[in-house]
Amino acid sequence: MSTELVPALEWTDLDKQAVDVVRALAMDAVEKAGSGHPGTAMSLAPAAYLLFQRVMRHDPTDPNWLGRDRFVLSCGHSSLTLYIQLYLSGYGLTLDDLKRLRQWDSLTPGHPEHGHTAGVETTTGPLGQGIANAVGMAMAARRERGLFDPDAAPGASPFDHNIWCIVSDGDIEEGISHEASSLAGHQKLGNLVVIYDDNHISIEHDTQIALSEDVSKRYEAYGWHTQVVDWTQTGDYVEDVQALYDALTAARAETDRPSFIRLRTIIGWPAPNKQNTGGVHGSALGEAEVAATKEVLGMDPAKSFDVPAQVLEHARGVASRGRADHAEWEKSYAEWRLANDERAAELDRISRRALPAGWAEALPSFEVGGSVATRKASGEVLSALAPVLPELWGGSADLAGSNNTTMKGEPSFIPEEFQTKDYSGNRYGRTLHFGIREHAMGAILNGIALHGGTRPYGGTFLVFSDYMRPAVRLAALMKLPVTYVWTHDSIGLGEDGPTHQPIEHLWALRAIPGLDVVRPADGNETVYAWKTVLEHTDRPAALALTRQNVPTYEGTSAEGVARGGYVLREASDGLPQVILIATGSEVQIAVDGRELLEAQGIPTRVVSMPCVEWFNGQDSAYKQTVLPSSIRARVAVEAGIALGWHEFVGENGEVVGLEHFGASAPYKTLYEQFGLTAERVAAAAKASLAKLGQDKGETTGN
């Protein structure tokens, strides 16, 4: 980032008036909506206005400008802090949009939503997610600079920019902020600046009831550059904008570590009766208090949503300044493209999330008749794709050897001084090391995906997806192409026992709208699963992979996997009486169960269904070819709770699964003791046939 001196702050009477207009708009919008969070938007008005008008590099006429700074409002409940700046800056929001705060089909929902409102970089709401997104964006910015312009001097690359993030007490208290901030300090992300709104108030009023740590020292311990701007230090409340501007300027100049600014504010200022109270945090001030506050500000209390023309014209001046900055940036960008035609073509492709021609030819294949754990097969896919998909990068939450998430020969993404004997790397490396920080890993992956075209993945055990679930849900909500490599996907992990054996997780994850949960049966299905996942650019996917080896089958189908389910083994006469549906390692049990049934004269079809979501997305004609409605004797087999399988087997079907926790023992013992066997599957099939009156008895003599 550039360390050159910036011009002295010019803060005119129109700027001061604009800040007061921001406060009034925050009060009016919440008052009209009947609900919302006015207090923080009021007290942060000078900081947000300063950022958008004087500090950040952005172009309101092109919200997706590649060279822009990113702004993340981690405290999404204070959405008006962002919406009002988007309105004043000229991002397309109107005064009417502010009047429709929190209403049906408005551009101003209760919490900012990425892809819904221009200028909103990420969906924030669950506290702590935003700051972790910002860390991911800062990491992505460094990775992209390494891909496209690694040799440029600091501050001289068109890929140099900053990530600005505002956080609240709630963000700071959530554990995810510790995980993400610790990693950001370790990574020395000098392009990240966090402003902590230290207002001492949350819903339960004074935060002293739950928070007493020295937050600045906490961030200092993480390795951050820390500053304090206290607007209460004189005993009176003085909004020293110059002091904040100086701190922001110093933070931007600090390029060797992330920056943390503790800004002491009074929430709801200058409301005469409700400032500094829990009530102003999340409730409308009320008509009388709004009027009284406007009188303090020298405004007409009878006017609502009043924006003087000269104030709006002055604030909209940032658009012309942004266009000028954009034009200046374009010069250096054009020079870069001229000197780097191959990299420029790669950037164009990656920005579109398009895959290169012939990329799938690099995918490995596995020999039929052999056996391989699907986690190992996944690792071989990643290593094979490394040379052809530079946008694909990721790592693990300290489980690289178990998750097989390290691409062979690829350097780690790490400051050089933190390389280890086992992992060499540099600041522009590719292999991510999240440490034991699953919650932050999920949100950081979201930030990486939001920042640009690179495709991130992150690994841990499937059971620990619980730690990631809030971020996974947001990835689905934002339609981000993030891939989760979740291994040790069943009781098949064996001796580690029930704490590590996922039972309810598959269906709990399938319940998230927009998340593809993929459980391949063998090595080749794993290859096809990765291929399909990478061809999707509009949603996240989870790969649930085995620890134990599984046989490699003849007849696995790339098209079948992409459709989510297909016929892996047909009935011997082509006219099945019963259908066995299975996923992952249990496909082996279904195939063996079919052999038993066929030997008893029961024609049996085996359907491998690696992804329920993909299968449900097919047209009814295809689904009928796989699961004909005329064949009502069905069994689903999966080492987990039955839950959603009843939809597929119907009222006459059976589910062979687990409705209880696992145990510590060798995995083959567990499958046998818990009845996940071919014999049990065959018995369940006969039970389903019996319900339909199709089970034939046999003579046993007198």
XYZ file of C-alpha atoms in Angstrom:
702
model
C 0.000 0.000 0.000
C 1.094 3.552 -0.549
C 2.765 5.288 2.362
C 2.854 8.745 0.758
C 1.429 11.632 2.733
C -2.175 12.501 2.005
C -3.517 16.066 1.887
C -4.566 17.622 5.174
C -8.153 16.987 6.151
C -10.611 19.579 4.921
C -13.698 19.466 7.138
C -16.119 22.196 6.228
C -19.376 23.371 7.705
C -21.132 21.411 4.961
C -19.374 18.257 6.135
C -20.503 18.917 9.709
C -24.044 19.527 8.474
C -23.935 16.330 6.421
C -22.957 14.323 9.500
C -25.929 15.755 11.383
C -28.165 14.884 8.425
C -26.903 11.305 8.719
C -27.980 11.220 12.364
C -31.410 12.618 11.525
C -31.906 10.132 8.678
C -31.008 7.277 11.023
C -33.626 8.423 13.523
C -36.274 9.049 10.869
C -35.770 5.725 9.086
C -36.109 3.665 12.246
C -39.031 5.767 13.428
C -40.876 5.162 10.160
C -40.029 1.438 10.119
C -41.102 1.029 13.731
C -38.010 -1.038 14.437
C -34.276 -0.955 13.885
C -31.004 0.198 15.405
C -30.592 3.978 15.339
C -28.058 4.526 18.125
C -24.893 3.187 16.523
C -25.701 4.786 13.170
C -26.019 8.125 14.975
C -22.744 7.908 16.876
C -20.812 6.427 13.952
C -22.046 9.119 11.563
C -18.751 11.083 11.573
C -16.604 7.948 11.184
C -18.653 6.453 8.348
C -18.912 9.775 6.530
C -15.163 10.351 6.928
C -14.391 6.916 5.502
C -16.619 7.273 2.460
C -15.852 10.928 1.766
C -12.150 11.270 2.542
C -10.402 7.962 3.181
C -11.588 5.028 1.092
C -10.774 4.632 -2.593
C -14.099 3.860 -4.244
C -16.203 4.840 -7.220
C -19.957 5.029 -6.562
C -20.590 4.875 -10.323
C -18.827 1.487 -10.520
C -19.398 -0.503 -7.311
C -17.490 -3.502 -8.730
C -14.343 -1.630 -9.725
C -11.453 -4.077 -9.419
C -9.157 -1.546 -7.745
C -11.575 -0.331 -5.095
C -11.093 -0.513 -1.361
C -13.578 -2.811 0.358
C -15.792 -1.757 3.252
C -17.276 -4.277 5.658
C -19.853 -3.291 8.272
C -19.442 -6.224 10.635
C -22.106 -4.855 12.971
C -24.802 -5.444 10.381
C -27.603 -4.483 12.750
C -26.443 -0.901 12.201
C -27.237 -1.238 8.515
C -28.155 2.436 8.306
C -24.494 3.251 8.923
C -23.887 1.810 5.453
C -27.162 2.581 3.686
C -27.026 6.307 4.401
C -23.463 6.559 3.094
C -24.455 4.660 -0.046
C -27.300 7.139 -0.505
C -25.161 10.221 0.094
C -22.285 8.954 -2.061
C -24.487 8.148 -5.052
C -24.549 4.354 -5.194
C -28.148 4.369 -6.391
C -30.050 4.291 -3.112
C -32.683 7.000 -2.860
C -34.370 8.781 -0.021
C -37.401 6.602 -0.691
C -35.221 3.524 -0.154
C -34.281 4.843 3.291
C -37.967 5.433 3.989
C -38.603 1.762 3.193
C -36.061 0.448 5.701
C -36.803 -3.161 6.720
C -39.838 -3.407 4.409
C -40.833 -6.100 1.902
C -38.809 -6.055 -1.322
C -36.856 -2.955 -0.329
C -33.183 -2.305 -1.066
C -32.693 -1.578 2.630
C -33.337 -4.827 4.516
C -32.711 -5.088 8.238
C -29.153 -6.293 7.693
C -27.058 -5.576 4.577
C -27.283 -8.293 1.920
C -24.606 -8.847 -0.710
C -25.981 -9.026 -4.235
C -29.154 -7.247 -3.178
C -27.960 -3.660 -2.703
C -25.200 -2.047 -4.766
C -22.182 -1.211 -2.627
C -22.773 -3.950 -0.059
C -19.658 -6.147 -0.117
C -20.935 -8.935 2.140
C -24.008 -10.099 4.016
C -23.551 -9.292 7.691
C -25.856 -9.910 10.585
C -24.532 -12.726 12.765
C -21.946 -10.827 14.754
C -18.285 -11.567 14.112
C -18.836 -12.903 10.592
C -18.010 -9.556 9.000
C -14.609 -9.107 10.578
C -13.678 -12.638 9.530
C -14.940 -11.864 6.000
C -12.675 -8.807 6.020
C -9.704 -10.981 6.985
C -10.536 -13.253 4.059
C -10.728 -10.289 1.704
C -7.332 -9.065 2.870
C -5.851 -12.520 2.314
C -7.438 -12.732 -1.131
C -6.055 -9.322 -2.085
C -2.548 -10.507 -1.254
C -3.012 -13.799 -3.091
C -4.329 -12.041 -6.185
C -1.407 -9.606 -6.157
C 0.878 -12.631 -6.003
C -0.874 -14.226 -8.953
C -0.918 -11.192 -11.198
C 1.695 -8.634 -10.103
C 4.101 -10.131 -7.562
C 7.169 -8.082 -8.465
C 5.665 -4.603 -8.202
C 7.023 -2.297 -5.522
C 4.790 -1.742 -2.481
C 1.971 0.622 -3.385
C 2.823 0.505 -7.076
C 0.495 -2.273 -8.196
C -3.070 -1.820 -9.464
C -3.869 -4.745 -7.155
C -2.915 -2.796 -4.007
C -5.900 -1.663 -1.976
C -7.240 -1.716 1.568
C -10.006 -3.481 3.461
C -11.836 -1.262 5.979
C -14.057 -2.817 8.620
C -16.213 -1.392 11.403
C -16.917 -3.689 14.344
C -18.974 -3.394 17.497
C -18.722 -4.740 21.025
C -20.809 -7.700 19.872
C -18.337 -8.558 17.116
C -15.463 -8.320 19.564
C -17.172 -10.604 22.066
C -18.027 -13.351 19.578
C -15.356 -16.046 19.556
C -14.980 -15.926 15.792
C -13.382 -12.481 16.089
C -10.604 -13.976 18.199
C -9.954 -16.744 15.691
C -9.939 -14.423 12.679
C -8.000 -11.599 14.331
C -5.356 -13.958 15.652
C -4.810 -15.341 12.161
C -4.792 -11.850 10.615
C -2.039 -10.775 12.995
C -0.031 -13.908 12.265
C -0.432 -13.317 8.522
C 0.664 -9.670 8.919
C -2.176 -8.392 6.788
C -1.088 -4.800 6.400
C -3.981 -4.067 4.034
C -6.612 -4.508 6.770
C -7.908 -1.731 9.042
C -10.523 -2.375 11.736
C -12.371 0.411 13.563
C -13.828 -0.764 16.852
C -16.851 1.270 17.938
C -16.248 1.152 21.672
C -19.516 2.602 22.944
C -19.918 0.417 26.063
C -23.561 -0.405 25.261
C -25.301 -3.544 24.038
C -28.858 -4.838 24.331
C -28.366 -5.595 28.033
C -27.217 -1.994 28.498
C -23.745 -1.294 29.955
C -21.281 -3.860 28.567
C -19.508 -3.860 31.919
C -21.971 -6.586 32.892
C -20.196 -8.971 30.506
C -17.032 -7.327 29.128
C -14.037 -5.972 31.019
C -10.956 -6.953 29.015
C -8.590 -4.420 27.482
C -9.479 -4.986 23.850
C -6.621 -2.872 22.523
C -4.071 -4.961 24.408
C -5.748 -8.091 23.106
C -5.164 -6.902 19.545
C -1.663 -5.783 20.392
C -1.005 -9.334 21.588
C -2.237 -10.638 18.214
C 0.461 -8.546 16.543
C -1.756 -5.729 15.308
C -0.863 -2.038 15.110
C -3.207 -0.437 17.647
C -4.392 3.132 18.207
C -6.974 4.771 20.458
C -9.200 7.708 19.572
C -11.278 8.701 22.601
C -13.950 11.319 22.005
C -14.762 11.341 25.742
C -11.263 11.968 27.077
C -11.822 15.662 27.889
C -14.817 14.887 30.086
C -17.090 16.349 27.434
C -18.069 14.561 24.249
C -15.974 16.039 21.453
C -16.064 14.362 18.040
C -12.462 15.000 17.066
C -12.669 14.064 13.406
C -9.113 15.211 12.790
C -7.811 12.729 15.375
C -9.733 9.905 13.728
C -8.504 10.960 10.296
C -4.916 10.966 11.559
C -5.404 7.474 12.983
C -6.891 6.192 9.743
C -4.054 7.732 7.763
C -1.478 6.142 10.070
C -3.278 2.804 9.758
C -3.173 2.988 5.968
C 0.552 3.737 6.119
C 1.181 0.671 8.313
C 1.786 -2.042 5.723
C 3.494 -4.737 7.794
C 0.615 -5.605 10.125
C -3.143 -5.120 10.374
C -4.381 -2.013 12.167
C -6.904 -1.711 14.975
C -8.406 1.628 16.010
C -10.420 1.725 19.221
C -12.864 4.600 18.758
C -14.608 5.606 21.987
C -18.069 6.923 21.167
C -21.351 7.553 22.958
C -24.154 5.588 21.368
C -27.159 7.647 20.285
C -25.381 10.973 20.644
C -26.745 13.660 20.868
C -30.193 12.354 21.906
C -30.718 14.273 25.173
C -32.452 11.482 27.121
C -31.574 8.213 25.381
C -27.920 8.608 24.473
C -25.659 6.086 26.214
C -28.539 3.700 26.968
C -29.415 0.185 25.891
C -32.753 1.503 24.657
C -31.214 3.500 21.819
C -29.293 0.454 20.614
C -32.160 -1.483 19.073
C -35.354 0.565 19.283
C -36.881 3.666 17.756
C -36.247 6.785 19.807
C -39.897 7.838 19.798
C -41.390 10.977 18.327
C -40.600 13.213 21.293
C -36.954 12.162 21.551
C -36.442 12.516 17.802
C -37.824 16.055 17.955
C -35.670 16.919 20.963
C -32.559 15.547 19.250
C -33.227 17.538 16.096
C -33.545 20.663 18.186
C -30.121 19.918 19.708
C -28.775 19.592 16.172
C -30.376 22.879 15.128
C -32.844 21.175 12.798
C -36.572 21.670 12.299
C -38.213 18.921 14.386
C -41.296 19.076 12.158
C -39.337 17.907 9.115
C -38.631 14.255 8.420
C -36.102 12.838 5.945
C -34.948 16.386 5.280
C -31.775 16.523 3.191
C -30.829 20.066 2.141
C -29.899 20.244 -1.535
C -26.503 21.781 -0.819
C -25.653 18.942 1.588
C -26.540 16.257 -0.930
C -24.661 18.051 -3.694
C -21.606 18.358 -1.461
C -21.686 14.697 -0.445
C -22.234 13.516 -4.020
C -18.943 15.204 -4.867
C -17.277 11.994 -3.741
C -18.519 10.372 -6.948
C -16.493 12.724 -9.140
C -13.452 12.256 -6.915
C -13.972 8.506 -7.128
C -14.174 8.631 -10.904
C -10.946 10.628 -10.975
C -9.213 8.062 -8.751
C -10.614 5.314 -10.941
C -9.309 6.999 -14.099
C -5.866 7.408 -12.571
C -5.880 3.756 -11.540
C -6.912 2.734 -15.042
C -3.671 4.209 -16.391
C -1.516 1.936 -14.250
C -3.864 -0.970 -14.896
C -3.592 -0.464 -18.659
C 0.193 -0.377 -18.365
C 0.107 -3.601 -16.385
C -2.099 -5.311 -18.976
C 0.184 -4.196 -21.785
C 3.216 -5.628 -20.024
C 1.469 -8.811 -18.828
C -0.783 -10.058 -21.587
C -0.886 -13.678 -20.385
C -1.594 -12.687 -16.799
C -4.230 -10.230 -18.000
C -5.985 -12.980 -19.947
C -5.847 -15.179 -16.852
C -7.287 -12.384 -14.728
C -10.146 -11.889 -17.185
C -10.958 -15.608 -17.102
C -10.741 -15.911 -13.330
C -12.815 -12.761 -12.808
C -15.593 -14.375 -14.861
C -15.175 -17.597 -12.893
C -14.721 -19.354 -16.227
C -12.702 -22.569 -16.376
C -9.860 -22.880 -18.911
C -10.343 -24.989 -22.009
C -9.426 -28.615 -21.472
C -8.971 -28.245 -17.715
C -10.774 -31.504 -16.954
C -8.168 -33.467 -18.897
C -5.890 -33.033 -15.878
C -8.252 -34.946 -13.603
C -6.974 -38.320 -12.374
C -8.777 -41.646 -12.660
C -8.718 -44.713 -10.429
C -8.459 -48.309 -11.571
C -11.553 -50.441 -11.214
C -11.024 -53.232 -8.704
C -8.669 -51.248 -6.519
C -9.566 -49.338 -3.392
C -8.862 -45.869 -2.092
C -10.240 -43.578 0.618
C -12.250 -40.807 -0.959
C -10.297 -38.250 1.103
C -7.115 -39.512 -0.591
C -8.775 -39.407 -3.992
C -9.779 -35.799 -3.289
C -6.185 -34.927 -2.452
C -5.025 -36.367 -5.758
C -7.627 -34.292 -7.569
C -6.334 -31.118 -5.926
C -2.722 -31.870 -6.792
C -3.667 -32.701 -10.380
C -5.587 -29.444 -10.778
C -2.921 -27.206 -9.233
C -1.102 -26.476 -12.531
C -4.266 -25.766 -14.547
C -6.437 -23.867 -12.036
C -4.306 -21.192 -10.332
C -7.473 -19.691 -8.861
C -8.053 -22.795 -6.731
C -6.415 -22.527 -3.318
C -7.098 -23.519 0.252
C -6.097 -25.587 3.191
C -7.192 -27.047 6.452
C -7.908 -26.300 10.090
C -4.705 -28.060 11.206
C -5.760 -31.347 9.610
C -3.929 -31.215 6.289
C -2.573 -34.744 6.570
C -6.003 -36.099 7.445
C -8.026 -33.985 5.022
C -5.513 -34.326 2.159
C -5.965 -30.649 1.336
C -2.353 -29.766 0.473
C -1.576 -29.574 -3.225
C 1.719 -31.336 -3.819
C 4.629 -28.965 -4.294
C 2.631 -25.800 -3.653
C 4.064 -23.213 -1.214
C 2.241 -22.134 1.911
C 0.537 -18.752 2.166
C 2.563 -17.360 5.050
C 5.018 -14.573 5.877
C 8.446 -15.989 5.130
C 9.597 -15.738 8.734
C 6.897 -18.200 9.798
C 7.845 -20.999 7.438
C 8.488 -24.333 9.120
C 10.523 -27.422 8.354
C 7.398 -29.122 7.018
C 5.802 -26.189 5.219
C 7.857 -23.720 3.217
C 6.159 -20.744 1.648
C 5.849 -17.016 1.208
C 3.330 -14.179 1.362
C 1.996 -15.088 -2.066
C 1.740 -18.827 -1.443
C -1.190 -21.113 -2.080
C -1.621 -23.545 0.795
C -3.631 -22.029 3.624
C -3.040 -22.923 7.261
C -6.041 -21.847 9.320
C -4.841 -23.420 12.541
C -7.515 -24.858 14.797
C -9.988 -22.148 13.881
C -12.904 -23.796 12.066
C -15.416 -21.016 12.718
C -13.133 -18.319 11.334
C -12.047 -20.592 8.488
C -15.618 -20.740 7.201
C -16.084 -16.970 7.252
C -12.608 -16.297 5.848
C -13.399 -18.584 2.917
C -16.493 -16.446 2.317
C -14.376 -13.287 2.342
C -11.961 -14.799 -0.166
C -14.801 -15.751 -2.502
C -16.403 -12.315 -2.126
C -13.208 -10.470 -2.926
C -12.715 -11.775 -6.441
C -12.654 -14.751 -8.721
C -10.417 -17.141 -6.808
C -11.977 -20.396 -5.622
C -11.232 -21.232 -1.976
C -11.626 -24.532 -0.167
C -11.205 -25.460 3.479
C -10.989 -28.764 5.278
C -11.756 -30.308 8.638
C -13.587 -33.383 9.963
C -17.271 -33.550 9.069
C -18.246 -33.564 12.733
C -16.592 -30.143 13.134
C -18.766 -28.635 10.431
C -20.839 -27.704 13.476
C -18.212 -25.056 14.236
C -18.525 -23.715 10.694
C -22.290 -23.797 10.258
C -23.037 -20.038 10.579
C -20.507 -19.242 7.856
C -21.690 -22.137 5.684
C -25.251 -20.863 5.942
C -24.126 -17.381 4.879
C -22.158 -18.832 1.959
C -25.376 -20.464 0.791
C -27.320 -17.256 1.354
C -24.774 -15.282 -0.706
C -24.426 -18.045 -3.350
C -20.657 -18.186 -2.967
C -18.634 -20.920 -4.707
C -16.841 -22.114 -1.577
C -15.903 -25.790 -1.255
C -15.722 -27.608 2.077
C -13.572 -30.720 2.273
C -15.096 -32.565 5.226
C -13.469 -35.916 5.832
C -13.963 -38.721 8.380
C -17.581 -38.665 7.346
C -19.115 -41.481 9.422
C -18.572 -44.085 12.118
C -16.074 -45.392 9.581
C -13.430 -43.248 11.251
C -13.494 -45.896 13.969
C -11.468 -45.677 17.137
C -11.789 -41.930 17.806
C -15.285 -42.680 19.001
C -18.646 -40.911 19.158
C -17.263 -37.401 19.748
C -15.726 -37.528 16.288
C -18.305 -39.651 14.463
C -20.927 -37.587 12.625
C -24.417 -39.043 12.844
C -26.869 -36.199 12.329
C -24.604 -33.954 10.277
C -25.387 -34.993 6.719
C -29.093 -34.279 6.951
C -28.553 -31.209 9.119
C -26.360 -29.817 6.348
C -28.736 -30.906 3.602
C -31.340 -28.797 5.374
C -29.431 -25.614 4.426
C -31.026 -24.237 1.238
C -28.475 -23.758 -1.524
C -25.752 -25.995 -0.081
C -24.761 -29.032 -2.128
C -23.756 -31.947 0.123
C -21.802 -34.498 -1.919
C -20.860 -37.931 -0.590
C -19.060 -39.871 -3.338
C -18.936 -43.663 -3.300
C -15.404 -44.232 -4.593
C -12.337 -42.574 -6.051
C -13.824 -41.905 -9.454
C -17.059 -40.515 -8.058
C -14.838 -38.180 -6.017
C -13.186 -36.977 -9.218
C -16.562 -36.430 -10.864
C -17.826 -34.652 -7.757
C -14.930 -32.168 -7.818
C -15.511 -31.606 -11.536
C -19.186 -30.849 -10.995
C -18.531 -28.615 -7.985
C -16.009 -26.523 -9.915
C -18.410 -26.152 -12.826
C -20.926 -24.537 -10.464
C -20.200 -20.890 -9.686
C -23.329 -19.904 -7.807
C -23.388 -21.971 -4.626
C -21.207 -23.660 -2.013
C -20.569 -27.384 -1.889
C -19.515 -29.798 0.827
C -17.567 -32.949 0.028
C -18.137 -35.607 2.712
C -15.230 -38.021 2.362
C -14.165 -41.312 3.931
C -11.203 -42.060 6.108
C -11.341 -45.771 5.213
C -10.624 -47.275 1.812
C -13.613 -48.102 -0.386
C -13.618 -50.231 -3.553
C -13.404 -48.585 -6.947
C -16.452 -49.654 -8.939
C -17.046 -50.381 -12.566
C -19.862 -48.323 -13.982
C -19.480 -45.093 -12.026
C -20.660 -42.215 -14.166
C -19.527 -38.609 -14.463
C -22.941 -37.672 -15.822
C -24.652 -39.692 -13.116
C -22.706 -37.942 -10.360
C -23.438 -34.546 -11.908
C -27.146 -35.455 -11.833
C -26.856 -36.393 -8.159
C -28.039 -39.990 -8.495
C -27.902 -42.766 -11.059
C -28.202 -46.509 -11.536
C -24.882 -48.063 -10.544
C -26.084 -51.689 -10.670
C -29.148 -52.775 -12.559
C -31.331 -55.748 -11.649
C -30.203 -58.934 -13.372
C -33.312 -59.116 -15.542
C -33.621 -55.368 -15.991
C -36.899 -55.424 -14.066
C -36.080 -54.598 -10.443
C -38.452 -55.574 -7.667
C -36.562 -53.500 -5.122
C -34.267 -50.464 -5.245
C -31.370 -49.894 -2.858
C -30.291 -46.232 -2.524
C -26.943 -45.491 -0.895
C -24.269 -42.809 -0.530
C -20.562 -42.801 0.155
C -19.057 -45.815 1.865
C -22.472 -47.440 2.217
C -22.725 -47.957 -1.555
C -20.429 -50.927 -0.962
C -22.942 -52.372 1.510
C -25.788 -51.849 -0.949
C -23.862 -53.550 -3.751
C -23.130 -56.530 -1.481
C -26.771 -56.568 -0.333
C -27.874 -56.721 -3.960
C -25.766 -59.857 -4.454
C -27.588 -61.542 -1.564
C -31.002 -60.542 -2.886
C -30.235 -61.577 -6.443
C -29.076 -64.966 -5.137
C -32.524 -65.313 -3.572
C -34.229 -64.540 -6.852
C -35.076 -60.907 -6.084
C -34.015 -58.623 -8.963
C -32.405 -55.599 -7.314
C -31.230 -52.192 -8.546
C -28.551 -50.162 -6.723
C -28.725 -46.382 -7.006
C -25.717 -44.337 -5.987
C -26.937 -40.928 -4.841
C -23.895 -38.810 -4.024
C -25.842 -35.538 -3.927
C -29.504 -35.267 -2.981
C -29.573 -31.602 -4.018
C -28.345 -32.303 -7.541
C -30.774 -35.199 -7.916
C -33.717 -33.120 -6.751
C -32.713 -30.521 -9.330
C -33.293 -32.936 -12.217
C -36.495 -33.050 -14.200
C -39.125 -35.605 -13.260
C -38.440 -37.690 -16.362
C -34.868 -38.372 -15.330
C -35.805 -39.029 -11.730
C -38.382 -41.550 -12.904
C -35.732 -43.451 -14.865
C -33.687 -43.817 -11.664
C -36.475 -44.233 -9.106
C -39.607 -45.347 -10.976
C -42.723 -44.676 -8.925
C -43.935 -48.157 -9.842
C -41.169 -49.732 -7.753
C -42.249 -49.050 -4.190
C -40.025 -51.552 -2.414
C -37.000 -49.450 -1.493
C -34.189 -49.269 1.028
C -31.921 -46.290 1.737
C -28.522 -47.000 3.311
C -26.433 -44.330 5.010
C -24.376 -44.325 8.195
C -26.383 -41.558 9.829
C -29.892 -40.598 10.870
C -32.726 -41.535 8.498
C -34.542 -38.175 8.452
C -34.785 -37.113 4.783
C -34.465 -40.596 3.316
C -38.149 -41.257 3.977
C -38.923 -38.921 1.079
C -37.106 -41.315 -1.252
C -38.197 -44.678 0.125
C -41.851 -43.812 0.745
C -44.239 -45.313 3.270
C -43.384 -48.871 2.277
C -39.632 -48.374 2.288
C -36.981 -48.994 4.901
C -33.903 -47.040 6.005
C -30.760 -48.738 7.261
C -28.927 -46.107 9.243
C -28.104 -44.941 12.759
C -30.458 -43.191 15.156
C -27.886 -43.090 17.957
C -24.298 -42.081 18.551
C -21.371 -44.281 17.593
C -18.668 -45.900 19.689
C -14.913 -46.370 19.836
C -13.815 -49.507 17.979
C -12.335 -50.565 14.633
C -14.691 -49.411 11.905
C -15.527 -52.880 10.611
C -16.629 -53.871 14.101
C -18.823 -50.785 14.332
C -20.550 -51.449 11.025
C -21.204 -55.030 12.086
C -22.401 -54.211 15.606
C -24.667 -51.390 14.412
C -26.206 -53.449 11.640
C -24.767 -51.607 8.679
C -24.259 -54.840 6.775
C -25.296 -56.451 3.519
C -27.410 -58.945 5.458
C -29.306 -56.167 7.201
C -29.882 -54.402 3.883
C -31.216 -57.600 2.318
C -33.511 -58.145 5.291
C -34.764 -54.557 5.045
C -35.483 -55.065 1.345
C -37.529 -58.147 2.108
C -39.360 -56.246 4.835
C -40.261 -53.552 2.307
C -41.465 -56.193 -0.127
C -43.517 -57.779 2.672
C -45.327 -54.491 3.307
C -46.398 -54.619 -0.314
C -47.394 -58.284 -0.140
C -44.565 -59.197 -2.488
C -42.408 -61.266 -0.130
C -42.480 -64.904 -1.154
C -42.254 -67.522 1.565
C -40.580 -70.902 1.094
C -41.453 -74.351 2.357
C -39.688 -75.542 5.493
C -41.214 -79.089 5.624
C -43.397 -80.570 8.374
